[in-house]
Coordinates of N, CA and C in Angstrom, one line a residue:
X4 N -70.2 -95.0 -48.4 CA -69.1 -94.3 -48.9 C -67.8 -94.8 -48.3
X5 N -66.8 -94.8 -49.1 CA -65.5 -95.3 -48.6 C -64.7 -94.3 -47.8
X6 N -63.8 -94.8 -47.0 CA -62.9 -93.9 -46.2 C -62.2 -92.9 -47.1
X7 N -61.7 -93.3 -48.3 CA -61.0 -92.4 -49.2 C -61.9 -91.3 -49.7
X8 N -63.2 -91.7 -50.0 CA -64.1 -90.7 -50.5 C -64.4 -89.7 -49.4
X9 N -64.5 -90.1 -48.2 CA -64.8 -89.2 -47.0 C -63.7 -88.2 -46.9
X10 N -62.4 -88.7 -47.0 CA -61.3 -87.8 -46.8 C -61.3 -86.8 -48.0
X11 N -61.4 -87.3 -49.2 CA -61.4 -86.4 -50.4 C -62.5 -85.4 -50.4
X12 N -63.6 -85.7 -49.9 CA -64.7 -84.7 -49.9 C -64.9 -83.9 -48.6
X13 N -64.0 -84.0 -47.7 CA -64.1 -83.4 -46.4 C -63.6 -81.9 -46.4
X14 N -64.4 -81.0 -45.8 CA -63.9 -79.7 -45.6 C -62.7 -79.7 -44.6
X15 N -62.6 -80.7 -43.8 CA -61.4 -80.8 -42.8 C -60.2 -81.0 -43.6
X16 N -60.3 -81.9 -44.7 CA -59.1 -82.1 -45.5 C -58.7 -80.8 -46.2
X17 N -59.6 -80.0 -46.6 CA -59.3 -78.7 -47.2 C -58.6 -77.8 -46.1
X18 N -59.1 -77.8 -44.9 CA -58.4 -77.0 -43.8 C -57.0 -77.4 -43.6
X19 N -56.8 -78.7 -43.5 CA -55.4 -79.2 -43.3 C -54.5 -78.9 -44.5
X20 N -54.9 -79.1 -45.7 CA -54.1 -78.8 -46.8 C -53.9 -77.3 -47.0
X21 N -54.9 -76.5 -46.7 CA -54.8 -75.0 -46.9 C -53.8 -74.5 -45.8
X22 N -53.9 -75.1 -44.6 CA -52.9 -74.7 -43.6 C -51.5 -75.0 -44.0
X23 N -51.3 -76.2 -44.6 CA -50.0 -76.6 -45.1 C -49.6 -75.7 -46.3
X24 N -50.5 -75.3 -47.1 CA -50.2 -74.4 -48.2 C -49.8 -73.0 -47.7
X25 N -50.6 -72.5 -46.7 CA -50.3 -71.1 -46.2 C -48.9 -71.1 -45.5
X26 N -48.7 -72.1 -44.7 CA -47.4 -72.1 -43.9 C -46.2 -72.4 -44.8
X27 N -46.4 -73.3 -45.8 CA -45.3 -73.5 -46.7 C -45.0 -72.3 -47.6
X28 N -46.1 -71.7 -48.1 CA -45.9 -70.5 -48.9 C -45.2 -69.4 -48.1
X29 N -45.5 -69.2 -46.9 CA -44.8 -68.2 -46.1 C -43.4 -68.6 -46.0
X30 N -43.1 -69.8 -45.7 CA -41.7 -70.3 -45.5 C -40.9 -70.1 -46.8
X31 N -41.5 -70.5 -47.9 CA -40.8 -70.4 -49.2 C -40.5 -69.0 -49.6
X32 N -41.4 -68.1 -49.3 CA -41.2 -66.7 -49.6 C -40.2 -66.1 -48.7
X33 N -40.3 -66.3 -47.4 CA -39.4 -65.8 -46.4 C -38.0 -66.2 -46.6
X34 N -37.8 -67.4 -47.1 CA -36.5 -68.0 -47.3 C -36.0 -67.8 -48.8
X35 N -36.7 -67.0 -49.6 CA -36.3 -66.8 -50.9 C -36.2 -68.0 -51.8
X36 N -37.0 -69.0 -51.5 CA -37.0 -70.2 -52.3 C -37.9 -70.1 -53.5
X37 N -38.9 -69.3 -53.4 CA -39.9 -69.2 -54.5 C -40.8 -68.0 -54.2
X38 N -41.8 -67.8 -55.1 CA -42.7 -66.7 -55.0 C -44.1 -67.3 -55.1
X39 N -45.1 -66.5 -54.8 CA -46.5 -66.8 -54.9 C -46.9 -66.8 -56.4
X40 N -47.3 -67.9 -56.9 CA -47.7 -68.0 -58.4 C -49.1 -67.7 -58.7
X41 N -50.0 -67.8 -57.6 CA -51.4 -67.5 -57.8 C -51.6 -66.0 -58.1
X42 N -52.1 -65.7 -59.3 CA -52.3 -64.2 -59.6 C -53.3 -63.5 -58.8
X43 N -54.2 -64.3 -58.1 CA -55.2 -63.6 -57.2 C -54.5 -63.4 -55.8
X44 N -53.7 -64.3 -55.4 CA -53.1 -64.2 -54.0 C -51.9 -63.3 -54.0
X45 N -51.1 -63.3 -55.1 CA -49.8 -62.6 -55.1 C -49.9 -61.1 -54.7
X46 N -50.9 -60.4 -55.3 CA -51.1 -59.0 -54.9 C -51.4 -58.8 -53.4
X47 N -52.1 -59.7 -52.9 CA -52.5 -59.6 -51.5 C -51.2 -59.6 -50.6
X48 N -50.2 -60.3 -51.0 CA -49.0 -60.4 -50.2 C -48.2 -59.1 -50.0
X49 N -48.6 -58.1 -50.9 CA -48.0 -56.8 -50.8 C -48.4 -56.1 -49.5
X50 N -49.5 -56.6 -48.9 CA -50.0 -56.1 -47.6 C -49.7 -57.0 -46.4
X51 N -48.8 -57.9 -46.6 CA -48.4 -58.8 -45.5 C -49.2 -60.1 -45.7
X52 N -49.0 -61.0 -44.7 CA -49.6 -62.3 -44.8 C -51.1 -62.4 -44.3
X53 N -51.5 -61.4 -43.5 CA -52.9 -61.4 -42.9 C -53.9 -61.5 -44.0
X54 N -53.9 -60.7 -45.1 CA -54.9 -60.9 -46.1 C -54.9 -62.3 -46.7
X55 N -53.8 -62.8 -47.0 CA -53.6 -64.2 -47.5 C -54.3 -65.2 -46.5
X56 N -54.0 -65.1 -45.3 CA -54.6 -66.0 -44.3 C -56.1 -65.8 -44.2
X57 N -56.6 -64.5 -44.3 CA -58.0 -64.2 -44.2 C -58.7 -64.8 -45.4
X58 N -58.2 -64.7 -46.6 CA -58.8 -65.3 -47.8 C -58.8 -66.8 -47.7
X59 N -57.7 -67.4 -47.1 CA -57.7 -68.8 -46.9 C -58.7 -69.3 -46.0
X60 N -58.9 -68.6 -44.8 CA -59.9 -69.0 -43.9 C -61.3 -68.8 -44.5
X61 N -61.5 -67.7 -45.2 CA -62.8 -67.5 -45.9 C -63.1 -68.6 -46.9
X62 N -62.1 -69.0 -47.6 CA -62.4 -70.1 -48.6 C -62.7 -71.4 -47.9
X63 N -62.1 -71.7 -46.8 CA -62.5 -72.9 -46.0 C -63.9 -72.7 -45.6
X64 N -64.3 -71.6 -45.1 CA -65.7 -71.4 -44.6 C -66.7 -71.6 -45.7
X65 N -66.4 -71.0 -46.8 CA -67.3 -71.1 -48.0 C -67.5 -72.6 -48.4
X66 N -66.4 -73.3 -48.4 CA -66.4 -74.8 -48.7 C -67.2 -75.5 -47.7
X67 N -66.9 -75.2 -46.4 CA -67.7 -75.9 -45.3 C -69.2 -75.6 -45.4
X68 N -69.5 -74.4 -45.7 CA -70.9 -74.0 -45.6 C -71.7 -74.3 -46.9
X69 N -71.1 -74.2 -48.1 CA -71.8 -74.2 -49.3 C -71.4 -75.2 -50.4
X70 N -70.2 -75.7 -50.3 CA -69.8 -76.6 -51.4 C -70.4 -78.0 -51.3
X71 N -70.6 -78.5 -52.5 CA -71.1 -79.9 -52.5 C -69.8 -80.8 -52.5
X72 N -70.0 -82.1 -52.5 CA -68.9 -83.1 -52.4 C -68.0 -83.0 -53.6
X73 N -68.5 -82.8 -54.7 CA -67.7 -82.7 -55.9 C -66.8 -81.4 -55.9
X74 N -67.4 -80.3 -55.6 CA -66.7 -79.0 -55.5 C -65.6 -79.1 -54.4
X75 N -65.9 -79.7 -53.3 CA -65.0 -79.9 -52.2 C -63.8 -80.8 -52.6
X76 N -64.1 -81.9 -53.3 CA -63.1 -82.8 -53.8 C -62.1 -82.0 -54.7
X77 N -62.7 -81.2 -55.6 CA -61.8 -80.5 -56.6 C -60.9 -79.5 -55.8
X78 N -61.5 -78.8 -54.9 CA -60.7 -77.8 -54.0 C -59.6 -78.6 -53.3
X79 N -60.0 -79.7 -52.7 CA -59.0 -80.5 -52.0 C -57.8 -81.0 -52.8
X80 N -58.1 -81.5 -54.0 CA -57.1 -82.0 -54.9 C -56.1 -80.8 -55.3
X81 N -56.7 -79.7 -55.6 CA -55.9 -78.5 -56.0 C -55.1 -78.0 -54.8
X82 N -55.7 -77.8 -53.7 CA -55.0 -77.3 -52.5 C -54.0 -78.2 -52.0
X83 N -54.3 -79.5 -51.9 CA -53.3 -80.4 -51.4 C -52.1 -80.6 -52.4
X84 N -52.4 -80.5 -53.7 CA -51.4 -80.5 -54.7 C -50.4 -79.3 -54.5
X85 N -51.0 -78.1 -54.3 CA -50.2 -76.9 -54.1 C -49.4 -77.0 -52.9
X86 N -49.9 -77.5 -51.8 CA -49.2 -77.6 -50.6 C -48.0 -78.6 -50.8
X87 N -48.3 -79.7 -51.4 CA -47.3 -80.7 -51.7 C -46.2 -80.1 -52.5
X88 N -46.5 -79.4 -53.6 CA -45.5 -78.7 -54.4 C -44.6 -77.8 -53.6
X89 N -45.3 -76.9 -52.7 CA -44.5 -76.0 -51.9 C -43.5 -76.8 -51.0
X90 N -44.1 -77.9 -50.4 CA -43.2 -78.7 -49.4 C -42.0 -79.3 -50.2
X91 N -42.2 -79.6 -51.4 CA -41.1 -80.2 -52.2 C -40.0 -79.2 -52.5
X92 N -40.4 -77.9 -52.5 CA -39.4 -76.8 -52.7 C -38.5 -76.6 -51.5
X93 N -38.9 -77.0 -50.3 CA -38.1 -76.8 -49.1 C -37.0 -77.8 -49.0
X94 N -35.8 -77.4 -48.9 CA -34.7 -78.3 -48.9 C -34.6 -79.1 -47.5

């Protein structure tokens, strides 16, 4: 397997991108630059950031424990894309 495939299918990649997603989401919201667009996550934010963080950690754990390489790759592409989008919103 190639180095690129290892990165794309790694739960560690998900953890890094999810961390970037969470931190950039919090920054964007706190600075009035944007809002949470995910209809599953948005209602959680009414209770602060802890539920959002808990769901994010839980999703990493599920990927680490149960996802196959294809599922992990899809999650990584989506999550890294969301994190990149958030980061591009920050001036």
